[in-house]
Amino acid sequence: MEELIRIKLRSYDHRLLDQSVKQIIDTVKRTGGIAKGPIPLPTLKKRWIVLRSPHKFDQSREHFEIREHRRIIDITRITPQTVESLMSINLPAGVDVELKMRS
């Protein structure tokens, strides 16, 4: 069975996320690895409804929403240069990265 690196990326800004995915895929291709993806996962939407005035006007409410965008990248044919360059890659502050090795 061949080894696989799975990278999960999460961000509230889809542009930062797509930029990070492009940077990771370019790094993997440059070092001789094969990247499958990015696979877009469903966007998580968190919603809050708040009363504007707690004492008056019951129907007056404000709606807030935050969206979390997610992507998965699978890397096969891993070389030592690929792992080393992935560890030293510099991604924007708004992107959360999770790496998992699978065999």
Coordinates of N, CA and C in Angstrom, one line a residue:
M1 N 0.8 -1.2 0.0 CA 0.0 0.0 0.0 C 0.9 1.2 0.0
E2 N 0.5 2.2 -0.8 CA 1.4 3.4 -0.9 C 1.0 4.4 0.1
E3 N 2.0 5.3 0.5 CA 1.8 6.3 1.5 C 1.1 7.5 0.9
L4 N 0.4 8.2 1.7 CA -0.4 9.4 1.3 C -0.3 10.4 2.4
I5 N -0.2 11.7 2.0 CA -0.3 12.8 2.9 C -1.6 13.5 2.6
R6 N -2.5 13.7 3.6 CA -3.7 14.4 3.4 C -3.6 15.7 4.1
I7 N -3.9 16.8 3.4 CA -3.8 18.1 3.9 C -5.2 18.7 4.0
K8 N -5.7 19.1 5.2 CA -7.0 19.7 5.3 C -6.8 21.2 5.6
L9 N -7.4 22.0 4.8 CA -7.3 23.5 4.9 C -8.6 24.1 5.3
R10 N -8.6 25.0 6.2 CA -9.9 25.7 6.6 C -9.6 27.2 6.7
S11 N -10.6 28.0 6.3 CA -10.4 29.5 6.3 C -11.8 30.1 6.2
Y12 N -11.9 31.3 6.8 CA -13.1 32.1 6.6 C -13.1 32.9 5.3
D13 N -11.9 33.1 4.7 CA -11.8 33.8 3.5 C -11.4 32.9 2.3
H14 N -12.3 32.7 1.4 CA -12.1 31.7 0.3 C -10.9 32.1 -0.6
R15 N -10.7 33.4 -0.8 CA -9.6 33.8 -1.6 C -8.2 33.4 -1.0
L16 N -8.1 33.6 0.3 CA -6.8 33.2 1.0 C -6.7 31.7 0.9
L17 N -7.8 31.0 1.0 CA -7.7 29.5 0.9 C -7.3 29.0 -0.4
D18 N -7.9 29.6 -1.5 CA -7.5 29.2 -2.8 C -6.0 29.6 -3.2
Q19 N -5.6 30.7 -2.7 CA -4.2 31.1 -2.8 C -3.2 30.1 -2.1
S20 N -3.6 29.7 -0.9 CA -2.8 28.7 -0.2 C -2.8 27.3 -0.9
V21 N -3.9 26.9 -1.4 CA -4.0 25.6 -2.1 C -3.1 25.7 -3.4
K22 N -3.1 26.8 -4.1 CA -2.3 26.9 -5.3 C -0.8 26.9 -4.9
Q23 N -0.4 27.5 -3.8 CA 0.9 27.5 -3.4 C 1.4 26.1 -3.0
I24 N 0.5 25.3 -2.3 CA 0.9 24.0 -1.9 C 1.0 23.1 -3.1
I25 N 0.1 23.2 -4.1 CA 0.2 22.3 -5.3 C 1.4 22.6 -6.1
D26 N 1.7 23.9 -6.2 CA 2.9 24.3 -7.0 C 4.2 23.7 -6.3
T27 N 4.2 23.7 -5.0 CA 5.4 23.2 -4.2 C 5.5 21.7 -4.4
V28 N 4.4 21.0 -4.4 CA 4.4 19.5 -4.5 C 4.8 19.2 -6.0
K29 N 4.3 19.9 -7.0 CA 4.7 19.6 -8.4 C 6.2 19.9 -8.6
R30 N 6.7 20.9 -8.0 CA 8.1 21.3 -8.2 C 9.0 20.3 -7.6
T31 N 8.6 19.6 -6.5 CA 9.5 18.7 -5.8 C 9.3 17.2 -6.3
G32 N 8.4 17.0 -7.3 CA 8.3 15.7 -7.9 C 7.1 14.9 -7.3
G33 N 6.3 15.4 -6.5 CA 5.2 14.7 -6.0 C 3.9 14.8 -6.9
I34 N 2.9 14.1 -6.5 CA 1.6 14.2 -7.3 C 0.5 14.6 -6.3
A35 N -0.2 15.7 -6.7 CA -1.2 16.2 -5.8 C -2.6 15.9 -6.4
K36 N -3.5 15.3 -5.7 CA -4.9 15.1 -6.1 C -5.7 16.1 -5.4
G37 N -6.4 16.9 -6.1 CA -7.3 17.9 -5.5 C -7.0 19.3 -6.1
P38 N -7.4 20.3 -5.5 CA -8.1 20.4 -4.2 C -9.6 19.9 -4.3
I39 N -10.0 19.2 -3.3 CA -11.4 18.7 -3.2 C -12.1 19.7 -2.3
P40 N -13.1 20.4 -2.8 CA -13.9 21.4 -2.0 C -14.9 20.6 -1.1
L41 N -14.9 20.9 0.1 CA -15.9 20.3 1.1 C -17.0 21.3 1.2
P42 N -18.1 20.9 1.7 CA -19.2 21.8 1.9 C -18.8 22.9 2.9
T43 N -19.3 24.1 2.6 CA -19.1 25.3 3.5 C -19.9 25.2 4.7
L44 N -19.3 25.4 5.9 CA -20.0 25.4 7.1 C -20.5 26.8 7.4
K45 N -21.8 26.9 7.6 CA -22.4 28.3 7.9 C -22.9 28.3 9.3
K46 N -22.4 29.2 10.1 CA -22.9 29.4 11.4 C -23.6 30.7 11.5
R47 N -24.9 30.6 12.0 CA -25.8 31.8 12.0 C -26.2 32.1 13.5
W48 N -26.3 33.4 13.7 CA -26.8 33.9 15.0 C -27.9 34.9 14.8
I49 N -28.9 34.9 15.6 CA -30.0 35.9 15.5 C -30.1 36.5 16.9
V50 N -30.0 37.9 16.9 CA -29.9 38.6 18.1 C -31.0 39.7 18.1
L51 N -31.7 39.8 19.2 CA -32.7 40.9 19.4 C -32.0 42.2 19.4
R52 N -32.5 43.1 18.6 CA -31.9 44.5 18.6 C -32.1 45.2 19.9
S53 N -33.3 45.1 20.4 CA -33.7 45.8 21.7 C -34.3 44.8 22.6
P54 N -33.7 44.4 23.7 CA -34.3 43.4 24.6 C -35.6 43.8 25.3
H55 N -35.9 45.1 25.3 CA -37.1 45.5 26.1 C -38.3 45.9 25.2
K56 N -38.0 46.2 23.9 CA -39.1 46.8 23.1 C -38.9 46.2 21.7
F57 N -40.0 46.2 20.9 CA -39.9 45.8 19.5 C -39.4 44.3 19.3
D58 N -40.3 43.4 19.7 CA -39.9 42.0 19.7 C -39.5 41.5 18.4
Q59 N -40.1 42.0 17.3 CA -39.8 41.5 16.0 C -38.5 42.1 15.3
S60 N -37.9 43.0 16.0 CA -36.7 43.6 15.4 C -35.5 42.8 15.8
R61 N -34.9 42.2 14.8 CA -33.7 41.2 15.0 C -32.6 41.5 14.0
E62 N -31.4 41.2 14.5 CA -30.3 41.2 13.6 C -29.8 39.8 13.3
H63 N -29.3 39.6 12.1 CA -28.9 38.2 11.7 C -27.4 38.3 11.3
F64 N -26.6 37.4 11.9 CA -25.1 37.4 11.6 C -24.8 36.0 11.1
E65 N -23.9 35.9 10.2 CA -23.5 34.6 9.6 C -22.0 34.7 9.4
I66 N -21.3 33.5 9.7 CA -19.9 33.3 9.3 C -19.8 32.0 8.6
R67 N -19.0 32.1 7.5 CA -18.8 30.9 6.7 C -17.4 30.4 6.8
E68 N -17.3 29.0 6.9 CA -16.0 28.4 7.0 C -15.8 27.5 5.7
H69 N -14.8 27.9 4.9 CA -14.5 27.2 3.7 C -13.5 26.2 3.9
R70 N -13.6 25.0 3.3 CA -12.7 23.9 3.5 C -12.3 23.2 2.2
R71 N -11.0 22.7 2.2 CA -10.5 22.0 1.1 C -9.6 20.8 1.6
I72 N -9.5 19.8 0.7 CA -8.6 18.7 1.0 C -7.7 18.5 -0.2
I73 N -6.4 18.2 0.1 CA -5.5 17.9 -0.9 C -4.8 16.6 -0.5
D74 N -4.8 15.6 -1.4 CA -4.1 14.3 -1.2 C -2.8 14.3 -2.0
I75 N -1.7 14.0 -1.3 CA -0.4 14.0 -2.0 C 0.1 12.5 -2.1
T76 N 0.4 12.0 -3.3 CA 0.9 10.7 -3.4 C 2.3 10.9 -4.0
R77 N 3.1 9.8 -4.1 CA 4.5 9.8 -4.6 C 5.3 10.8 -3.8
I78 N 5.4 10.6 -2.6 CA 6.1 11.5 -1.7 C 7.6 11.4 -1.8
T79 N 8.3 12.5 -1.9 CA 9.8 12.5 -1.9 C 10.2 13.2 -0.6
P80 N 11.4 13.0 -0.2 CA 11.9 13.7 1.0 C 11.9 15.3 0.8
Q81 N 12.2 15.7 -0.5 CA 12.1 17.1 -0.8 C 10.7 17.7 -0.6
T82 N 9.7 16.9 -1.0 CA 8.3 17.3 -0.9 C 8.0 17.5 0.6
V83 N 8.3 16.6 1.5 CA 8.0 16.8 2.9 C 8.7 18.0 3.5
E84 N 10.0 18.1 3.1 CA 10.8 19.2 3.6 C 10.2 20.6 3.2
S85 N 9.9 20.7 1.9 CA 9.4 21.9 1.4 C 8.0 22.3 1.9
L86 N 7.1 21.2 2.2 CA 5.8 21.4 2.8 C 5.9 22.0 4.2
M87 N 6.9 21.5 5.0 CA 7.1 21.9 6.3 C 7.6 23.4 6.4
S88 N 8.3 23.8 5.4 CA 8.9 25.2 5.4 C 8.0 26.2 4.6
I89 N 6.9 25.7 4.1 CA 6.0 26.7 3.3 C 5.4 27.7 4.3
N90 N 5.3 28.9 3.8 CA 4.8 30.0 4.6 C 3.4 30.4 4.1
L91 N 2.4 30.1 4.8 CA 1.0 30.3 4.4 C 0.4 31.5 5.2
P92 N -0.6 32.2 4.6 CA -1.2 33.4 5.3 C -1.8 33.0 6.7
A93 N -1.9 34.0 7.5 CA -2.3 33.8 8.9 C -3.8 33.3 9.0
G94 N -4.6 33.6 8.1 CA -6.0 33.2 8.2 C -6.4 31.8 7.8
V95 N -5.4 31.0 7.5 CA -5.6 29.6 7.0 C -5.1 28.6 8.0
D96 N -6.0 27.7 8.4 CA -5.7 26.6 9.3 C -5.3 25.4 8.5
V97 N -4.2 24.7 8.8 CA -3.7 23.6 8.1 C -3.5 22.4 9.0
E98 N -4.0 21.2 8.5 CA -3.9 20.0 9.3 C -3.3 18.9 8.4
L99 N -2.1 18.3 8.7 CA -1.5 17.3 7.9 C -1.6 16.0 8.6
K100 N -1.9 14.9 7.8 CA -2.0 13.6 8.3 C -1.3 12.6 7.3
M101 N -0.5 11.7 7.8 CA 0.2 10.7 7.0 C -0.7 9.5 7.0
R102 N -0.9 8.9 5.9 CA -1.7 7.6 5.8 C -0.8 6.6 5.0
S103 N -1.0 5.4 5.3 CA -0.3 4.3 4.6 C -1.3 3.3 4.0

